[in-house]
PDB file of C-alpha atoms in Angstrom:
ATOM      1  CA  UNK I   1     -19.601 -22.915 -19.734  1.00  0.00           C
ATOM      2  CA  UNK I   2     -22.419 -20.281 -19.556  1.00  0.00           C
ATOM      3  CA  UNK I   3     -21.322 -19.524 -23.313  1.00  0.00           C
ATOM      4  CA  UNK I   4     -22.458 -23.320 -23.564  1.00  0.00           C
ATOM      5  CA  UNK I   5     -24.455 -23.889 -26.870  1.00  0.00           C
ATOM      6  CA  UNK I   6     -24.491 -20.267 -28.064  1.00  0.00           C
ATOM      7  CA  UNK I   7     -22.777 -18.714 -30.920  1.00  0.00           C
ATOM      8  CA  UNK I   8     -19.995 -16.684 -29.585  1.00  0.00           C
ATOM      9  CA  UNK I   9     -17.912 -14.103 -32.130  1.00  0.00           C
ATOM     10  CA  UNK I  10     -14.284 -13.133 -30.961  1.00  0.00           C
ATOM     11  CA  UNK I  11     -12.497 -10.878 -31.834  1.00  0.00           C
ATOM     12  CA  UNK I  12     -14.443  -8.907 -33.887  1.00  0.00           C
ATOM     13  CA  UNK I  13     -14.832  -4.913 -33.892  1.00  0.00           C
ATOM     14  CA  UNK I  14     -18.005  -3.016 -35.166  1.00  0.00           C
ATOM     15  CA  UNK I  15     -17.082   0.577 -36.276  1.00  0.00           C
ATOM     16  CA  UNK I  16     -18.479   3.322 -33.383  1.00  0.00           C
ATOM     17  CA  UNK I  17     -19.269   5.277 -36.711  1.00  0.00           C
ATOM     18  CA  UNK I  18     -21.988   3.702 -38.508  1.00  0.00           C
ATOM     19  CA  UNK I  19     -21.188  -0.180 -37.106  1.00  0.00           C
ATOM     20  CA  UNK I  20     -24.973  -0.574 -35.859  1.00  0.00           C
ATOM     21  CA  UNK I  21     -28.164   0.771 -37.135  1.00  0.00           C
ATOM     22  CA  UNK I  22     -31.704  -0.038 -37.669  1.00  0.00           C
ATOM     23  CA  UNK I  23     -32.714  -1.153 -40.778  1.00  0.00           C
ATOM     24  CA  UNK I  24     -36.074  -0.448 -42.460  1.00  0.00           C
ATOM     25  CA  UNK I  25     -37.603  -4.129 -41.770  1.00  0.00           C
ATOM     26  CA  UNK I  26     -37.249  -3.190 -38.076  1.00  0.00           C
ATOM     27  CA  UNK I  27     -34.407  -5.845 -37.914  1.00  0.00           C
ATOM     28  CA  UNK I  28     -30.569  -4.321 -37.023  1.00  0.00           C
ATOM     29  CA  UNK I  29     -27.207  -4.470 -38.844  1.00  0.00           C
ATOM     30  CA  UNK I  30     -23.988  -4.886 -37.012  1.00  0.00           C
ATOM     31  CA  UNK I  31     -20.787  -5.476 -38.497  1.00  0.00           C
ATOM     32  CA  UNK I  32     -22.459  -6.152 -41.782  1.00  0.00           C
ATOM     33  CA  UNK I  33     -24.492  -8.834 -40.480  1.00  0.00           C
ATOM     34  CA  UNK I  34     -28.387  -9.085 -39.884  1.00  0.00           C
ATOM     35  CA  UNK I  35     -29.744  -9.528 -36.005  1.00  0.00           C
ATOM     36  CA  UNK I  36     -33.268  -9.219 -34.661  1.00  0.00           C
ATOM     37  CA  UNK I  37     -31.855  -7.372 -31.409  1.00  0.00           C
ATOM     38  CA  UNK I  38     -29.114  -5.196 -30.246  1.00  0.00           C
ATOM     39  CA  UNK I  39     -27.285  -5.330 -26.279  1.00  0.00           C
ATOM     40  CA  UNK I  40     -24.810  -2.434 -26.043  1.00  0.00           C
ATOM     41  CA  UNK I  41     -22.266  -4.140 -23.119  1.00  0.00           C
ATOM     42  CA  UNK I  42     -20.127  -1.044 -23.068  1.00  0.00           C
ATOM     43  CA  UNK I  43     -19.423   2.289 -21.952  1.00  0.00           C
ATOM     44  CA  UNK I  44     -17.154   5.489 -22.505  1.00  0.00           C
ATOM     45  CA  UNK I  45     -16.974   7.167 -25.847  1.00  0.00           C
ATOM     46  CA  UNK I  46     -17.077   3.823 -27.949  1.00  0.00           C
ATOM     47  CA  UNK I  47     -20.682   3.451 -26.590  1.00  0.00           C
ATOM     48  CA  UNK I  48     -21.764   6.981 -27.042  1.00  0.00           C
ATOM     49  CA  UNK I  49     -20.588   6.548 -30.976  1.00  0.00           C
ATOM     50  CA  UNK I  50     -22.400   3.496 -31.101  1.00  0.00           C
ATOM     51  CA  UNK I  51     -25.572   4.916 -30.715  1.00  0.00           C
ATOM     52  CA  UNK I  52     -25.306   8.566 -31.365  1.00  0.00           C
ATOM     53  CA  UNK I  53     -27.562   8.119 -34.542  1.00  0.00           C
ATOM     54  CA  UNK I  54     -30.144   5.415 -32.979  1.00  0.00           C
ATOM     55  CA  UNK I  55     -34.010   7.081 -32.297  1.00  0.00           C
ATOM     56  CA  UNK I  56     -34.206   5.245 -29.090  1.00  0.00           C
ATOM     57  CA  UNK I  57     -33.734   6.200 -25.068  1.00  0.00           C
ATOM     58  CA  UNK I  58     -31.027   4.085 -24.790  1.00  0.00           C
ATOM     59  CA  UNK I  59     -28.917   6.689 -26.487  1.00  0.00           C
ATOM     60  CA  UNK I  60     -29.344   8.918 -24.159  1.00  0.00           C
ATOM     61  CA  UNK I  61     -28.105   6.764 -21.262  1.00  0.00           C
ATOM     62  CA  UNK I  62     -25.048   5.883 -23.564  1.00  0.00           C
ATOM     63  CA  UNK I  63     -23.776   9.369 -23.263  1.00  0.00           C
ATOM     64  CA  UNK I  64     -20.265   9.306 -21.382  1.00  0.00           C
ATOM     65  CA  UNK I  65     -18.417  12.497 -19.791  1.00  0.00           C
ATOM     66  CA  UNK I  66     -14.629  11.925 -18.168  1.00  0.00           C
ATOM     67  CA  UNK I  67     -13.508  13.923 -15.112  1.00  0.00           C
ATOM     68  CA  UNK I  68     -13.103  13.209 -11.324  1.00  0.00           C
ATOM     69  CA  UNK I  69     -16.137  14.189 -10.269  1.00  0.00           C
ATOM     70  CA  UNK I  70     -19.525  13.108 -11.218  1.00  0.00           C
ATOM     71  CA  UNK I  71     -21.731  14.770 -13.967  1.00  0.00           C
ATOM     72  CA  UNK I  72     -25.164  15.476 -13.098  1.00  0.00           C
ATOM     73  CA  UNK I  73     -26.463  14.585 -16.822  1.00  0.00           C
ATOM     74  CA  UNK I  74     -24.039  12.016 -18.001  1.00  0.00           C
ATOM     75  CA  UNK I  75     -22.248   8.474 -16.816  1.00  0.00           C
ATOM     76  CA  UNK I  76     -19.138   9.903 -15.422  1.00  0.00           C
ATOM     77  CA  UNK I  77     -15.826   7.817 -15.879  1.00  0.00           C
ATOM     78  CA  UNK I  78     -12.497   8.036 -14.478  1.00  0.00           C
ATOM     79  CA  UNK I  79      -9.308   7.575 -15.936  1.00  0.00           C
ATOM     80  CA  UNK I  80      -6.932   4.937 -13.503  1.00  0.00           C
ATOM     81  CA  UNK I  81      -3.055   4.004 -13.949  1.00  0.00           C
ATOM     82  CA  UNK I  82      -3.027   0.328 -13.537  1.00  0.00           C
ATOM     83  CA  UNK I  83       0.769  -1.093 -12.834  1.00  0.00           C
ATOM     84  CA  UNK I  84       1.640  -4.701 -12.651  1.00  0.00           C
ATOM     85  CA  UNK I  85       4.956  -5.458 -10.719  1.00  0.00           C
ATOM     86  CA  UNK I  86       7.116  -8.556  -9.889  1.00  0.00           C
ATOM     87  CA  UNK I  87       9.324  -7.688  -6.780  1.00  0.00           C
ATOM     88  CA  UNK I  88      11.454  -9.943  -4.595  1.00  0.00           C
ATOM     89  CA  UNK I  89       9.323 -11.638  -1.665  1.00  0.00           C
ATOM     90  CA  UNK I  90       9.476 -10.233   1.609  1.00  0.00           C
ATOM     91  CA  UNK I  91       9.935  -5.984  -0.154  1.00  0.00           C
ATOM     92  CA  UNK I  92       7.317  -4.610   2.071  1.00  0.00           C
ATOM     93  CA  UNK I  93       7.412  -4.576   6.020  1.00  0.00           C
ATOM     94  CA  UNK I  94       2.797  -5.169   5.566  1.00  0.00           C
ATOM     95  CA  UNK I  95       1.674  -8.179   4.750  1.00  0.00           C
ATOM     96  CA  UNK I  96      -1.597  -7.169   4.008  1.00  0.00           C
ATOM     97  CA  UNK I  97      -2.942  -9.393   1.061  1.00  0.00           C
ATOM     98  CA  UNK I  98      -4.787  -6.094  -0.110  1.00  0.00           C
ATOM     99  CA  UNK I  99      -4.855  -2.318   0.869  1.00  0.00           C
ATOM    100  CA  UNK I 100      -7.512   0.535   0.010  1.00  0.00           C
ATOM    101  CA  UNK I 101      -5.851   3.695   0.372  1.00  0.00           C
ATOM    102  CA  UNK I 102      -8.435   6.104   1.699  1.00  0.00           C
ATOM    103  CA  UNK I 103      -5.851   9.696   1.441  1.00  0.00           C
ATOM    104  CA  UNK I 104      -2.872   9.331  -0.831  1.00  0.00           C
ATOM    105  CA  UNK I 105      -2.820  11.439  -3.556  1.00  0.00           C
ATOM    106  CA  UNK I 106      -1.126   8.754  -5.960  1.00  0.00           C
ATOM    107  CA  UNK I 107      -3.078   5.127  -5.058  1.00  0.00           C
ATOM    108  CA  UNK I 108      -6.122   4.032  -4.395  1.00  0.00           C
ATOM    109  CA  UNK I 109      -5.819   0.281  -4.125  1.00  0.00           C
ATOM    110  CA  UNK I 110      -3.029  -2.535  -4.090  1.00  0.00           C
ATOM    111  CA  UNK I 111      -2.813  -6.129  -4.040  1.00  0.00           C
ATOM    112  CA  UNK I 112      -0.683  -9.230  -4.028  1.00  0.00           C
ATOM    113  CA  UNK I 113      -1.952 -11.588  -6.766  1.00  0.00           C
ATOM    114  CA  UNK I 114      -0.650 -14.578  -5.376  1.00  0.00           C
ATOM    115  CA  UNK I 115      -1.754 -14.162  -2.316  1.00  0.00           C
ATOM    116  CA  UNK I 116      -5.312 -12.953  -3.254  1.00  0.00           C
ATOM    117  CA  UNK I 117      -5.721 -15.998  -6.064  1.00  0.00           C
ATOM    118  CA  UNK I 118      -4.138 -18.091  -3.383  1.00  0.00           C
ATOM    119  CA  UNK I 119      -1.096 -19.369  -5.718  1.00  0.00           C
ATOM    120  CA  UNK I 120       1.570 -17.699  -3.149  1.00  0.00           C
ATOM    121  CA  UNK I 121       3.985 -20.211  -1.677  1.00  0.00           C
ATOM    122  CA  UNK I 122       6.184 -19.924   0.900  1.00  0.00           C
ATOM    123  CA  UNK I 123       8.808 -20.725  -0.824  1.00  0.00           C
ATOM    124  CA  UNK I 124       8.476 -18.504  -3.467  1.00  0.00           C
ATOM    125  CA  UNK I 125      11.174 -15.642  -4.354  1.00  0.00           C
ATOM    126  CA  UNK I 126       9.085 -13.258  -5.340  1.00  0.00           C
ATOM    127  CA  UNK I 127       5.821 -11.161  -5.323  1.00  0.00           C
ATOM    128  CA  UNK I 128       3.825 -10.068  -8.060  1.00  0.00           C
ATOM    129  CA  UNK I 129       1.481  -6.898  -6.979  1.00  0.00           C
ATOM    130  CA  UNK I 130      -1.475  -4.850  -8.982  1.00  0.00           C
ATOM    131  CA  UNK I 131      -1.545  -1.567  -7.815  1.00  0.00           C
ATOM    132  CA  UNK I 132      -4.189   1.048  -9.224  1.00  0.00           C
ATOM    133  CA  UNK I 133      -4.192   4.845  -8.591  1.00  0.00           C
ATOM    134  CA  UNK I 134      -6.255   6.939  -8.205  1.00  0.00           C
ATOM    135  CA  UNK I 135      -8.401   8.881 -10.634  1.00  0.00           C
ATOM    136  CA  UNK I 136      -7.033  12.404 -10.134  1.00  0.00           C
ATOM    137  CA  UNK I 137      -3.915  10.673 -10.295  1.00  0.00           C
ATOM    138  CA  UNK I 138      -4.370   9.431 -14.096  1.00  0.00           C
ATOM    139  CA  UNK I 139      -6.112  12.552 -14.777  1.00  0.00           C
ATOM    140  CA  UNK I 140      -3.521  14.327 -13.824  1.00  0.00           C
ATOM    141  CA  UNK I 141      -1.226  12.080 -15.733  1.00  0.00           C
ATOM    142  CA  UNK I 142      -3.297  11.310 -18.856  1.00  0.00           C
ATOM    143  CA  UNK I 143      -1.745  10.540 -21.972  1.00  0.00           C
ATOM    144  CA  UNK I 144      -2.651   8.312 -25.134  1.00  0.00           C
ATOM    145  CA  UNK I 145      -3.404   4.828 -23.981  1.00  0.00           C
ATOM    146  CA  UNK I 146      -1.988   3.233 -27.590  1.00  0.00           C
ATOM    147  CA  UNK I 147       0.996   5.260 -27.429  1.00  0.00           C
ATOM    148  CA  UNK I 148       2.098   4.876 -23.649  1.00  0.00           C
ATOM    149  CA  UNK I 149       4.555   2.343 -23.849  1.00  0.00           C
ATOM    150  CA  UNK I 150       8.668   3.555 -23.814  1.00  0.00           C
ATOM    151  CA  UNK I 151       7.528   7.418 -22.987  1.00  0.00           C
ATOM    152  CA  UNK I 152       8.832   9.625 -20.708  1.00  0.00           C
ATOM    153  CA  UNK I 153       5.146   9.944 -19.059  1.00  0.00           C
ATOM    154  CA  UNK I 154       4.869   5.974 -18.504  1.00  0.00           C
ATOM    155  CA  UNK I 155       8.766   6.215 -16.745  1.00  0.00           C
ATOM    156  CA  UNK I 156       7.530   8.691 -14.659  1.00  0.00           C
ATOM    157  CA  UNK I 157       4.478   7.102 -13.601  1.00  0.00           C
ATOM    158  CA  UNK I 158       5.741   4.296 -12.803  1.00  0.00           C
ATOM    159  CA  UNK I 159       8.434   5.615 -10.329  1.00  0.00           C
ATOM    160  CA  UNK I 160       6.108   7.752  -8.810  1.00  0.00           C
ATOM    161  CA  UNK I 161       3.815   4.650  -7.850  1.00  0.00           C
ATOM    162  CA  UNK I 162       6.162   2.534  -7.038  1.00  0.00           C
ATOM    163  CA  UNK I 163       7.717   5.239  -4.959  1.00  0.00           C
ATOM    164  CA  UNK I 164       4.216   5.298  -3.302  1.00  0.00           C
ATOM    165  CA  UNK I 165       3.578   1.674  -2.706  1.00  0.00           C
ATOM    166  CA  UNK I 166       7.076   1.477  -1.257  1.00  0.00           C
ATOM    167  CA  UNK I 167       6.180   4.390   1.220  1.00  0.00           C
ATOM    168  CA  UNK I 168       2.858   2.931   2.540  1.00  0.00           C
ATOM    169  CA  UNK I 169       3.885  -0.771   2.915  1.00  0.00           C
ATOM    170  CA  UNK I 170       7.009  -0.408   4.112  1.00  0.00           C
ATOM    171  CA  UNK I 171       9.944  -0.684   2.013  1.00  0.00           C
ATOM    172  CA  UNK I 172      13.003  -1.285   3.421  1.00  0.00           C
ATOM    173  CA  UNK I 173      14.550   0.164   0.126  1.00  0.00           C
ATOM    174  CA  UNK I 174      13.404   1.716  -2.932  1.00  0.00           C
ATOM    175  CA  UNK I 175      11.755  -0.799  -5.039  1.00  0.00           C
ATOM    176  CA  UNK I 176      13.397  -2.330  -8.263  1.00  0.00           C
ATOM    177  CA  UNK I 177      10.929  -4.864  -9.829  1.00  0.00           C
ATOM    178  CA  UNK I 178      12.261  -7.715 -11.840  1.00  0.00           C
ATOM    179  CA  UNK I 179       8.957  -7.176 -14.053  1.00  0.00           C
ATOM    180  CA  UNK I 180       6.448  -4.872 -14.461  1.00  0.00           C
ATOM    181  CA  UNK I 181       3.652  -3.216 -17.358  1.00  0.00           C
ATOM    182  CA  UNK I 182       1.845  -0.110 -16.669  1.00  0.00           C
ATOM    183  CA  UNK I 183      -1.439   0.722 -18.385  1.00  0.00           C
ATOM    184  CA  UNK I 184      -4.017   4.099 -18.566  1.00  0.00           C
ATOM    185  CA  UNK I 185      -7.078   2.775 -18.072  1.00  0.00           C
ATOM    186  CA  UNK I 186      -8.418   5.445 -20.138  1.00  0.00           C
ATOM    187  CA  UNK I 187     -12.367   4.334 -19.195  1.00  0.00           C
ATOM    188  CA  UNK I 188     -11.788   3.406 -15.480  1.00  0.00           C
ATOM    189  CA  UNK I 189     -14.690   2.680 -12.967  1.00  0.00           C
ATOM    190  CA  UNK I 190     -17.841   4.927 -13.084  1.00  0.00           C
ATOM    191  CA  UNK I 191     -18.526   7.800 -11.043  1.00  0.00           C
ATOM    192  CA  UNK I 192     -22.477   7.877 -10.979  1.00  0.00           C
ATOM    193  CA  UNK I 193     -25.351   5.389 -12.040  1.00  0.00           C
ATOM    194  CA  UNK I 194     -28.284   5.010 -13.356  1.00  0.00           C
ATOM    195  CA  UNK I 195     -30.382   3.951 -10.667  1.00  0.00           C
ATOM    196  CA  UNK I 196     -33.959   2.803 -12.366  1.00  0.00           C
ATOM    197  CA  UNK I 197     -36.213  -0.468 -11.132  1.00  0.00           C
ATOM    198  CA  UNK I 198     -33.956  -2.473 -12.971  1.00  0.00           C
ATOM    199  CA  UNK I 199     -30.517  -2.676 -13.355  1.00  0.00           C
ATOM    200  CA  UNK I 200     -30.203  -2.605 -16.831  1.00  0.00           C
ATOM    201  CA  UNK I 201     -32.196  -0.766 -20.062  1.00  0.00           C
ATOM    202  CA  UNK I 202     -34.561  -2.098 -22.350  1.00  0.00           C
ATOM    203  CA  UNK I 203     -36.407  -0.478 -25.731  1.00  0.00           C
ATOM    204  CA  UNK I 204     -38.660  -2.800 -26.542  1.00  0.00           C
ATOM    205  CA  UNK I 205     -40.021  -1.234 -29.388  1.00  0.00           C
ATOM    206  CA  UNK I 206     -36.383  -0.626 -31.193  1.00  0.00           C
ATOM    207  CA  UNK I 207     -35.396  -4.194 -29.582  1.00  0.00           C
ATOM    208  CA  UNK I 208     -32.204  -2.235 -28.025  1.00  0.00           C
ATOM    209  CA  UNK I 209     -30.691  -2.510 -24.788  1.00  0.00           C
ATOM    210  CA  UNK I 210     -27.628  -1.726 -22.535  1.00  0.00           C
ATOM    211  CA  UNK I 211     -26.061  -2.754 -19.630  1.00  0.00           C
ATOM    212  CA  UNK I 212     -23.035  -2.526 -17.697  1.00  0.00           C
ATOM    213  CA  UNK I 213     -21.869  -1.563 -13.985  1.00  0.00           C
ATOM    214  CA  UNK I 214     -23.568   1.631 -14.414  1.00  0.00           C
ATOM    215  CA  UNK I 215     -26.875   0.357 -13.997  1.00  0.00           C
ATOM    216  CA  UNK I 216     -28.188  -0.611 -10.938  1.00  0.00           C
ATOM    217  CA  UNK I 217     -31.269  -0.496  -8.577  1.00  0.00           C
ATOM    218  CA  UNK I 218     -31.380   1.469  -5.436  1.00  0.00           C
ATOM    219  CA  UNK I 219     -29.154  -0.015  -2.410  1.00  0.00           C
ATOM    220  CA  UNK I 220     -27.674  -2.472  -5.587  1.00  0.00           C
ATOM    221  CA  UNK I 221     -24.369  -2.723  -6.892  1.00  0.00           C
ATOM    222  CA  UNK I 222     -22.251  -0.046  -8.553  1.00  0.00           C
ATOM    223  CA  UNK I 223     -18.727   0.106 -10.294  1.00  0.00           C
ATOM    224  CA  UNK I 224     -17.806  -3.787  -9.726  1.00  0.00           C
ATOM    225  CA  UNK I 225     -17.770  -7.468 -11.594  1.00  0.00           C
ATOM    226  CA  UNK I 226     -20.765  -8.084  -9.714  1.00  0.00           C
ATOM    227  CA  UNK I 227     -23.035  -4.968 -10.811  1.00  0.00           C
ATOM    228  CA  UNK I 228     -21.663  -5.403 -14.829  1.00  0.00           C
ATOM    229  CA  UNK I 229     -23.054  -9.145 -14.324  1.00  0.00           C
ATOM    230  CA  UNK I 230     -26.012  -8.470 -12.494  1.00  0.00           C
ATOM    231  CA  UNK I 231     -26.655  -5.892 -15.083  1.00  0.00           C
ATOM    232  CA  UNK I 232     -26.318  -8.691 -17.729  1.00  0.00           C
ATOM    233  CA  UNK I 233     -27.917 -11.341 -15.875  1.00  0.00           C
ATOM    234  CA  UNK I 234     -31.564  -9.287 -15.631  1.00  0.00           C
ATOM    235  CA  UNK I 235     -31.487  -7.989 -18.476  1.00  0.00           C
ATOM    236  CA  UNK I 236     -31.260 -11.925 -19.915  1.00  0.00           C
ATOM    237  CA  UNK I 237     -33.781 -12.952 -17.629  1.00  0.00           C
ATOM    238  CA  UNK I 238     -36.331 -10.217 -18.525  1.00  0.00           C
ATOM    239  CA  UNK I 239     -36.040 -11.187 -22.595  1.00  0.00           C
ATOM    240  CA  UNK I 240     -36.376 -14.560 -21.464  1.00  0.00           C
ATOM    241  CA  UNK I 241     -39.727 -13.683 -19.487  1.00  0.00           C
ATOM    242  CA  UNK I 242     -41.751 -10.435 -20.969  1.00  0.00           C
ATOM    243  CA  UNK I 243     -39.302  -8.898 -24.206  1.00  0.00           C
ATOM    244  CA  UNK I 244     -42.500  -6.964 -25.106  1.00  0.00           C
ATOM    245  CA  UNK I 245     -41.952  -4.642 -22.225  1.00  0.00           C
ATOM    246  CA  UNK I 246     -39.681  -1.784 -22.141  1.00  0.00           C
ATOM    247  CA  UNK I 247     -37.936  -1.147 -18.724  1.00  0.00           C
ATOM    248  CA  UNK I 248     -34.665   0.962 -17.156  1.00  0.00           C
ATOM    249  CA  UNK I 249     -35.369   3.848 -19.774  1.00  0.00           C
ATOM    250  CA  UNK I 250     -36.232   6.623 -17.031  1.00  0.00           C
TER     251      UNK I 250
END
């Protein structure tokens, strides 16, 4: 519904190399098609490519490094091992709906979907958990995201997580899921922000912008659904109001 009445293209991929640029009449090309503005909603190395050859401040803010620890010049991501896994009900001694591991070296969060969506019965047979690890974790374990699947990395992985989740919640045995997908998150959450009097950035002269959960205001949100859409949200709100004004470029 808040797509309501706009033109919305699926589906589509613009080329990091050469996919967007100014044209001479000040207007923009992306995927081969003419726009009076551009809104970078991205991050990582896809956004850096994206605007590597753009004359505007934005591209400096689109500049991505990758580590475990925050860069002091560039948006800092994370890579995270995400594993989705259908066990029998009743596997773990906690019933904890959700757990934030503060000091294991393998997970940083876990979480029973049906309990957290609120679809869990208590009849049901079996659980189906997310379970994310943590960044040193997929750093440690990085491989290439497109070729993960039936590799001797992504068997390994997965055993040691499971292995892990088993530990902290109690297992009773090891774990044997009826189900389960793992996935590099090869861009995970960000490490640092750029913290400016809004939560997003705007060249009004180019007519570019950018936003994500990497923007924010002080004391705002960081690294979440909510900062990406308040991000989005202001940055919507501030075209509406004044898109003569540039703001979020320092």
């Amino acid at each position: 519904f808040m797509a309501e009445g706009v033109e919305v293209r699926q589906d589509r991929w613009v080329a990091p190399n050469g996919g967007v640029f100014k044209k001479p009449d000040g207007t923009w090309s992306a995927d081969r098609e003419p726009f009076d503005a551009v809104i970078i909603a991205h991050n990582g190395k896809c956004a850096e490519r994206l605007t590597s050859k753009i004359r505007s401040p934005v591209s400096k803010l689109c500049k991505a490094a990758f580590g475990t620890k925050p860069s002091p010049s560039r948006m800092t991501l994370n890579s995270v091992y995400s594993l989705v896994v259908e066990v029998p009900a009743g596997s773990f001694a906690s019933a904890d709906t959700a757990h934030v591991f503060e000091d294991d070296g393998v997970l940083a969060f876990a979480a029973n979907q049906g309990k957290k969506l609120g679809w869990a019965r208590e009849e049901d047979q079996t659980e189906t958990w997310t379970v994310l690890s943590t960044g040193a974790f997929g750093s440690k374990n990085k491989h290439p995201q497109e070729q993960l699947r039936g590799t001797d990395v992504e068997e390994r992985v997965k055993n040691e997580m499971l292995a892990a989740l088993g530990s902290a919640l109690g297992a009773s045995e090891p774990l044997a899921p009826l189900r389960w997908r793992l996935q590099l998150w090869g861009a995970a959450l960000p490490l640092n922000a750029h913290v400016s009097d809004v939560p997003f950035a705007w060249d009004a002269e180019n007519k570019i912008g950018v936003v994500g959960d990497w923007l924010s205001v002080e004391g705002g949100p960081v690294a979440s659904i909510e900062a990406a859409f308040c991000s989005g949200d202001a940055l919507a709100k501030h075209l509406a109001a004044t898109p003569s004004e540039s703001a979020g470029l320092k």
